[in-house]
Tab-separated table of C-alpha atoms and ligand atoms in Angstrom:
chain	number	residue	atom	x	y	z
A	1	MET	CA	123.869	146.374	53.104
A	2	LEU	CA	124.168	144.079	56.092
A	3	HIS	CA	122.444	146.610	58.231
A	4	ALA	CA	119.728	146.737	55.722
A	5	VAL	CA	119.327	142.900	55.882
A	6	ALA	CA	119.340	143.009	59.716
A	7	HIS	CA	116.476	145.457	59.546
A	8	ILE	CA	114.550	143.136	57.300
A	9	GLU	CA	115.079	140.288	59.720
A	10	PHE	CA	114.113	142.453	62.656
A	11	ASN	CA	110.799	143.318	60.838
A	12	ALA	CA	110.371	139.641	59.951
A	13	ILE	CA	110.423	138.594	63.652
A	14	ASN	CA	107.555	141.039	64.243
A	15	LEU	CA	105.713	140.197	60.986
A	16	ALA	CA	105.610	136.444	61.902
A	17	LEU	CA	104.411	137.083	65.373
A	18	ASP	CA	101.983	139.550	64.160
A	19	ALA	CA	100.445	136.776	61.939
A	20	VAL	CA	100.300	134.534	65.092
A	21	TRP	CA	98.645	137.194	67.265
A	22	ARG	CA	96.264	139.049	64.746
A	23	PHE	CA	94.515	136.351	62.719
A	24	SER	CA	92.186	134.110	64.777
A	25	GLY	CA	90.170	130.915	63.933
A	26	LEU	CA	92.793	129.307	61.688
A	27	PRO	CA	94.153	125.713	62.037
A	28	GLU	CA	96.624	125.179	64.838
A	29	ALA	CA	99.383	124.418	62.278
A	30	PHE	CA	99.156	128.081	61.050
A	31	TYR	CA	100.175	129.410	64.501
A	32	ARG	CA	102.882	126.723	65.025
A	33	GLN	CA	104.523	127.355	61.641
A	34	TRP	CA	104.542	131.161	61.950
A	35	LEU	CA	105.991	130.855	65.577
A	36	GLN	CA	108.776	128.648	64.098
A	37	VAL	CA	109.394	131.241	61.426
A	38	ALA	CA	109.635	134.012	64.110
A	39	ALA	CA	112.226	131.966	65.900
A	40	GLU	CA	114.309	131.455	62.660
A	41	GLU	CA	113.974	135.192	61.951
A	42	ALA	CA	115.323	135.998	65.399
A	43	LEU	CA	118.356	133.671	64.697
A	44	HIS	CA	118.961	135.482	61.414
A	45	PHE	CA	118.800	138.781	63.215
A	46	THR	CA	121.299	137.582	65.823
A	47	LEU	CA	123.713	136.206	63.341
A	48	LEU	CA	123.695	139.476	61.458
A	49	THR	CA	124.023	141.699	64.523
A	50	ASP	CA	126.815	139.561	65.934
A	51	HIS	CA	128.561	139.967	62.596
A	52	LEU	CA	127.896	143.656	62.369
A	53	ALA	CA	129.579	143.959	65.871
A	54	THR	CA	132.751	142.493	64.415
A	55	LEU	CA	132.687	145.341	62.002
A	56	GLY	CA	132.259	147.874	64.705
A	57	ARG	CA	128.494	148.451	63.930
A	58	ALA	CA	125.151	147.835	65.557
A	59	TYR	CA	121.597	147.670	64.528
A	60	GLY	CA	120.271	151.352	64.571
A	61	ASP	CA	123.512	152.867	63.285
A	62	PHE	CA	121.983	153.614	59.940
A	63	ASP	CA	118.618	154.728	58.609
A	64	ALA	CA	116.203	151.975	57.405
A	65	HIS	CA	113.129	151.893	55.280
A	66	ASP	CA	109.563	151.201	56.474
A	67	GLY	CA	108.327	149.059	53.517
A	68	LEU	CA	107.704	145.839	55.357
A	69	TRP	CA	105.811	147.294	58.178
A	70	THR	CA	103.668	149.424	55.921
A	71	MET	CA	102.683	146.327	54.180
A	72	ALA	CA	101.865	144.684	57.549
A	73	ARG	CA	99.475	147.601	58.252
A	74	LYS	CA	97.914	147.494	54.940
A	75	THR	CA	97.114	143.827	55.259
A	76	ALA	CA	96.108	143.774	58.984
A	77	HIS	CA	92.489	143.123	58.144
A	78	ASP	CA	92.896	140.004	56.007
A	79	PRO	CA	95.181	136.981	56.467
A	80	LEU	CA	94.776	136.149	52.619
A	81	ALA	CA	96.194	139.554	51.735
A	82	ARG	CA	98.886	139.139	54.363
A	83	MET	CA	100.026	135.793	52.968
A	84	ALA	CA	99.799	137.050	49.387
A	85	LEU	CA	101.911	140.257	49.976
A	86	VAL	CA	104.277	139.553	52.715
A	87	PRO	CA	105.747	136.044	52.501
A	88	ARG	CA	104.714	135.581	48.880
A	89	THR	CA	105.918	138.940	47.643
A	90	LEU	CA	108.343	140.619	49.992
A	91	GLU	CA	109.928	137.513	51.522
A	92	ALA	CA	109.986	135.887	48.237
A	93	ARG	CA	111.905	138.947	46.946
A	94	GLY	CA	114.646	138.041	49.418
A	95	LEU	CA	115.053	134.744	47.592
A	96	ASP	CA	115.840	136.677	44.337
A	97	ALA	CA	117.919	139.317	46.098
A	98	THR	CA	120.289	137.014	48.295
A	99	PRO	CA	122.654	135.463	45.529
A	100	PRO	CA	123.644	138.907	44.061
A	101	MET	CA	124.161	140.185	47.531
A	102	GLN	CA	126.400	137.142	48.221
A	103	ASP	CA	128.391	137.848	45.083
A	104	LYS	CA	129.083	141.392	46.358
A	105	LEU	CA	130.039	140.135	49.841
A	106	ARG	CA	132.282	137.467	48.349
A	107	ALA	CA	133.928	140.237	46.095
A	108	ALA	CA	134.503	142.325	49.283
A	109	GLY	CA	136.050	139.257	50.987
A	110	ASP	CA	133.277	138.916	53.657
A	111	THR	CA	133.086	135.005	53.749
A	112	ALA	CA	131.345	135.011	57.127
A	113	ALA	CA	128.541	137.191	55.712
A	114	VAL	CA	128.230	134.955	52.738
A	115	GLU	CA	127.840	131.951	54.974
A	116	ILE	CA	125.183	133.743	57.140
A	117	LEU	CA	123.319	134.481	53.948
A	118	ASP	CA	123.493	130.797	53.047
A	119	ILE	CA	121.583	130.067	56.296
A	120	ILE	CA	119.062	132.769	55.674
A	121	LEU	CA	118.361	131.810	52.133
A	122	ARG	CA	117.857	128.055	53.106
A	123	ASP	CA	115.343	129.115	55.963
A	124	GLU	CA	113.602	131.705	53.722
A	125	ILE	CA	112.657	129.089	51.229
A	126	GLY	CA	110.825	127.470	54.111
A	127	HIS	CA	109.191	130.742	55.152
A	128	VAL	CA	107.961	131.432	51.645
A	129	ALA	CA	106.721	127.783	51.517
A	130	VAL	CA	104.628	128.461	54.774
A	131	GLY	CA	103.193	131.533	53.035
A	132	ASN	CA	102.394	129.599	49.905
A	133	ARG	CA	100.810	126.804	52.033
A	134	TRP	CA	98.495	129.182	53.828
A	135	PHE	CA	97.678	131.321	50.699
A	136	ALA	CA	96.516	128.161	48.928
A	137	TRP	CA	94.513	126.989	52.113
A	138	LEU	CA	92.791	130.318	52.292
A	139	CYS	CA	92.004	130.551	48.700
A	140	ALA	CA	90.507	127.043	48.914
A	141	ARG	CA	88.508	127.932	52.017
A	142	ASP	CA	87.064	131.106	50.350
A	143	GLY	CA	86.612	129.353	47.133
A	144	VAL	CA	88.777	131.892	45.097
A	145	GLU	CA	91.105	131.160	42.266
A	146	PRO	CA	94.777	131.724	43.398
A	147	LEU	CA	96.394	133.371	40.467
A	148	ALA	CA	93.619	136.000	39.797
A	149	THR	CA	93.210	136.613	43.482
A	150	PHE	CA	96.934	137.241	44.041
A	151	GLU	CA	96.887	139.833	41.093
A	152	ARG	CA	93.887	141.548	42.588
A	153	LEU	CA	95.382	141.842	45.896
A	154	ARG	CA	98.683	143.069	44.495
A	155	GLN	CA	96.878	145.901	42.673
A	156	ASP	CA	94.492	146.684	45.749
A	157	HIS	CA	97.340	147.269	48.036
A	158	GLY	CA	99.760	148.829	45.726
A	159	ALA	CA	102.384	146.164	46.090
A	160	PRO	CA	105.257	146.186	43.603
A	161	ARG	CA	105.312	144.226	40.413
A	162	LEU	CA	108.546	142.219	40.757
A	163	LYS	CA	111.275	142.609	38.302
A	164	PRO	CA	113.979	139.884	37.256
A	165	PRO	CA	116.285	138.331	37.933
A	166	PHE	CA	114.183	135.785	39.667
A	167	ASN	CA	115.661	132.930	41.787
A	168	LEU	CA	113.420	130.319	40.056
A	169	ALA	CA	115.013	127.281	41.575
A	170	ALA	CA	114.568	128.655	45.132
A	171	ARG	CA	111.056	129.839	44.204
A	172	ARG	CA	110.127	126.374	42.899
A	173	ARG	CA	111.375	124.823	46.116
A	174	ALA	CA	109.350	127.283	48.130
A	175	GLY	CA	106.282	125.839	46.342
A	176	PHE	CA	105.427	128.386	43.550
A	177	THR	CA	103.631	126.537	40.725
A	178	PRO	CA	104.844	126.636	37.077
A	179	GLU	CA	101.883	128.712	36.276
A	180	GLU	CA	102.685	131.301	39.010
A	181	LEU	CA	106.189	131.565	37.892
A	182	LEU	CA	105.126	132.122	34.399
A	183	ALA	CA	102.786	134.822	35.375
A	184	LEU	CA	105.614	136.347	37.382
A	185	GLU	CA	107.920	136.461	34.408
A	186	GLN	CA	105.198	137.668	32.034
A	187	GLY	CA	104.272	140.418	34.606
A	188	ALA	CA	107.789	141.558	34.674
A	189	THR	CA	107.951	142.106	30.974
A	190	GLY	CA	104.596	143.783	30.928
A	191	ARG	CA	102.893	141.243	28.601
B	1	FE2	FE1	114.961	135.871	57.750
B	2	FE2	FE1	111.742	134.974	56.537
């Protein structure tokens, strides 16, 4: 499980740097904020690989999935799609997934890992917030309605419809609106 999280963080470094490199003509703050995200992802990766080393393991010891980078490729043409489907979908999924992972690690007696995930969860709220900020900015620039646009992009790119439980407190702090959270919950129950 910790190896899987390390793999996510490794991809997240590249995803943040890819947003900086790939999308041109945006405000300077876009580049500064994603560069800051990349630095924090590098810290997360290092914390996890240092901890894995204490367990006699290293990044690369296990197989890993390619879901994050697949989505990076699918959204390479469009910063709006990237913001919608990477930070606002996949990174936001991490907000939901972290507390249950911490419960498992606590049950296994790995307090150090629980503390690392505390740091990661705190920082990831900020990363999702950066995604929310630029998704809103790009929607306003293009004159499109955010909720309908998000749903269209999710369908166009075959992004998963997320299932509960949702970490609603963390999602609120990351800037999801009450309307967006309601749509998320209704989408999950198929209504
Ligand atoms: Fe991270
Ligand atoms: Fe992140």
